[in-house]
Amino acid sequence: MTNRRDFLKLSALAAAATTGMPGFLARAAAQAAGSKTLVVIQLTGGNDGLNTLVPYSNGAYYAARPTIAIPKKDVLTLTPDLGMHPAMRPLMGLWDGGRMAWMENVGYPNPNRSHFASMAIWHTADPSQAQSDGWIGRLAESIGDPFCASNIGAATPQALRASEFSLPSIDTVDNFQLKLPQGLGGAFGDMLDAARSGEAAFLTQATRQMMKNTARVQANAQKYRAGATYPEGRFAAQLRDTARLIAAGVGQRVLYVSLGGFDTHAGQRAEQDELLGTLASGLAAFHADLERQGLAENVVVMGFSEFGRRVAENGSAGTDHGKGSVMFALGSGVRGGVHGSSPDLEDLSDGDIKYRQDFRGVYAEALSGWLGLNAREILNGDFRGPGWLA
Amino acid sequence: MTLTPLTRPLSAEDAAHFLRRTAFGATDAQIRALVGKDARTAAREALAFDQKTAPGNPFDPMQGAGPGPMLQLTRGAWLFELVYGPHPLREKLALTWSNHFVIGTDKVRNVHALAGYLGLLRRHAATTSFERFTLEVAQAPAMLRYLDNDQNRRGKPNENFSRELLELFTTGIGQYSEDDVREGARALTGWTFEGGRGNQNYLEPSRFVFNERQHDPGRKTYLGQSGELRGEDIIRLAATHPQTATFVSRKLHRAFLADTPDTAAVQGSAETWRRTNGNVRAVLEELLSSEAFYASRARIIRSPVEYVVGALRTLGQPKMDAKALLNLTQTAGRMGQVLLQPENVKGWDGGREWINDTTLLLRLQLAAALTLGSKAPPLTAAPSALALTGLERPPSAAATLKLNPQQATYLHLISPEFQLA
């Protein structure tokens, strides 16, 4: 831990310095630099996995959900037993082309039904809830560059928190630029240069980091022309900005986008149907755009939610908080298909499915197999995944 | 151990600090008026607020032509009260409670439900009974709708409110079991509301009703107590649980002392809380006149709304037209804080979570608009460095020497010192 912390202080310093990185840090960054990008999609609120990847041949599924089950005739058939929610039709082309993977039955030990505790576990990759920095924050520390991962959105999720710095959040690429009023540049510099401690020092450092990051993005962002028509809405706009950052070659290895509203305790069909449609149409446009840009080979998308919902519907045509759920991945680099075995809906734990795949195994494959990083160091352990990368 | 009271008379920096924390900031004259007072008197006077509101509020949510405009007007009306209202501490507390008993306008889109909720937060801002406050929140149509308890019926439980009551509103995580969540949901069956449902009826009144036929009257066990528990019993057991004192005291310390509260100081408040049976007013009075409060300078990163309101109050509440105020609610939203709409039921985490590249850029832009922009309110005399930063000689003082009043104010507003409280 001491080593990592010391390293980190140096990297934070390096980021703030105007003279560039010390030699060994530059070497570390160069080793870690690659052309591959991981895009993480967070479905906030607990997406119902069973109505996403539907076990349409399973009578227990229909018995548990008399009102909200997806009728067999509506399911987009993927295998003799599983099919996608009909709102995900825009992704069928990717599935048919072998570029979409589903990971079944993903969870973690001693599942927590609190949104926030569970989300923190996914963010920190630590089911014991002892760590406060995020797995992508640790990834950034191991690369030694606070700009190697960014959130696209207003607030930075815990996954991108590191002990010494917080990774950037880019709300929109267009507005991501610093324009100081005329004649105040010098005074601004003097104001930042004053000695400070505590939270004031944190704010000074964050401001310096912002100046550096905005300059980096604006130097490159103008190159991009969208290669696909994106649907309306904030989620699609964020995916478009994600494509733009990738096309700009700014150097981020991980980009993070969230879609919220999956806490479907009542009237689930209407709510989740719309959200899955937003998800699928946005991702389909994103992939088409990357293909036009000639970048599709370099990008993998990995999606998760903090938990699934209970197997049985509740009395409000909704579902309460459950445990394991599904994950998905998209891109030329994935091994298309369904990985892992479906949950046994007749052998439940407190009404919830019993997970079989630890999510850290899925992360581990993304880290080592896709990004070429040391997954054990970042995840603090060895985890086996379902082999979802090609 | 209760908190040690501050005994010295308030210095200028003490007064500025008190007003930054309890009134979003203040003018030089307001700071001077407090210098030399004793801390207990200052706290008592600030807490002696009534329910009067600012005259001339230009926003009437009833005039909204649909649910969306109604919500905008509701936010605008609250911002007006935050900036111009006679009782900034009451509004600061209402803002704090809106981040504790969270509801969201994604689901609550009824003018009366929102007004009722906000009225409740103001009436109980410094409540003498946290239990009573919790009960009224639990029966507010806004909360019944937001956490789905209106759908919670006998034999068809909906656990959403029951879970968050324990996890987020009272005891905090680790103090209850999944069985408590389930049994609590059973006890709360039948608590619902009538009127004001659906997008069409956003102007229709709504009110709490107890639907006896939908209530599960059977025997339950909740937080170690058994019996034919009803909703009122559940609320009482959760709100008066010993850990609730600690959990909610910690939130008050986060709002008034530090983003990372001191555990021993929180315990001091929790003891006062337990001794007074959840008398929040007594806890606050002790807290706001304690040595710990006056020792904790610059340890809270101002939220977007606090940043906006703080700037305007420090500038002497300049008159802003209605459109500009509405824009400010949206700017605060882009900085991560849409009034009455935290991202989720846990509320805004606050602290360093408010700060990232994008929100910093927006703070810089906003500061420029309020001081240098073509529509900036007129500024005859710049507020002193003390009013802007809480310090008589802030680190940024040297950088402002050669600047005109507008520019100097701009530079202070974007300094770390202004952004902290």
PDB file of C-alpha atoms in Angstrom, chain B residues 1-5 253 257 264-266 268-269 272 283 286-287 290-292:
ATOM      1  CA  MET B   1     -20.318  14.152  26.804  1.00  0.00           C
ATOM      2  CA  THR B   2     -22.057  17.157  25.342  1.00  0.00           C
ATOM      3  CA  LEU B   3     -20.246  19.756  23.239  1.00  0.00           C
ATOM      4  CA  THR B   4     -18.134  22.373  24.968  1.00  0.00           C
ATOM      5  CA  PRO B   5     -19.627  25.865  24.515  1.00  0.00           C
ATOM      6  CA  HIS B 253     -22.504  17.812  11.509  1.00  0.00           C
ATOM      7  CA  LEU B 257     -19.346  21.433  10.795  1.00  0.00           C
ATOM      8  CA  ALA B 264     -16.456  12.296  19.083  1.00  0.00           C
ATOM      9  CA  ALA B 265     -18.260  15.560  18.302  1.00  0.00           C
ATOM     10  CA  VAL B 266     -21.076  13.631  16.596  1.00  0.00           C
ATOM     11  CA  GLY B 268     -21.714  14.648  21.770  1.00  0.00           C
ATOM     12  CA  SER B 269     -24.685  15.760  19.708  1.00  0.00           C
ATOM     13  CA  THR B 272     -27.939  15.551  23.612  1.00  0.00           C
ATOM     14  CA  VAL B 283     -29.086  19.806  19.412  1.00  0.00           C
ATOM     15  CA  GLU B 286     -25.688  23.478  21.332  1.00  0.00           C
ATOM     16  CA  LEU B 287     -23.936  22.645  18.052  1.00  0.00           C
ATOM     17  CA  SER B 290     -19.877  25.043  20.466  1.00  0.00           C
ATOM     18  CA  GLU B 291     -16.113  25.367  20.390  1.00  0.00           C
ATOM     19  CA  ALA B 292     -16.104  22.548  17.828  1.00  0.00           C
TER      20      ALA B 292
END
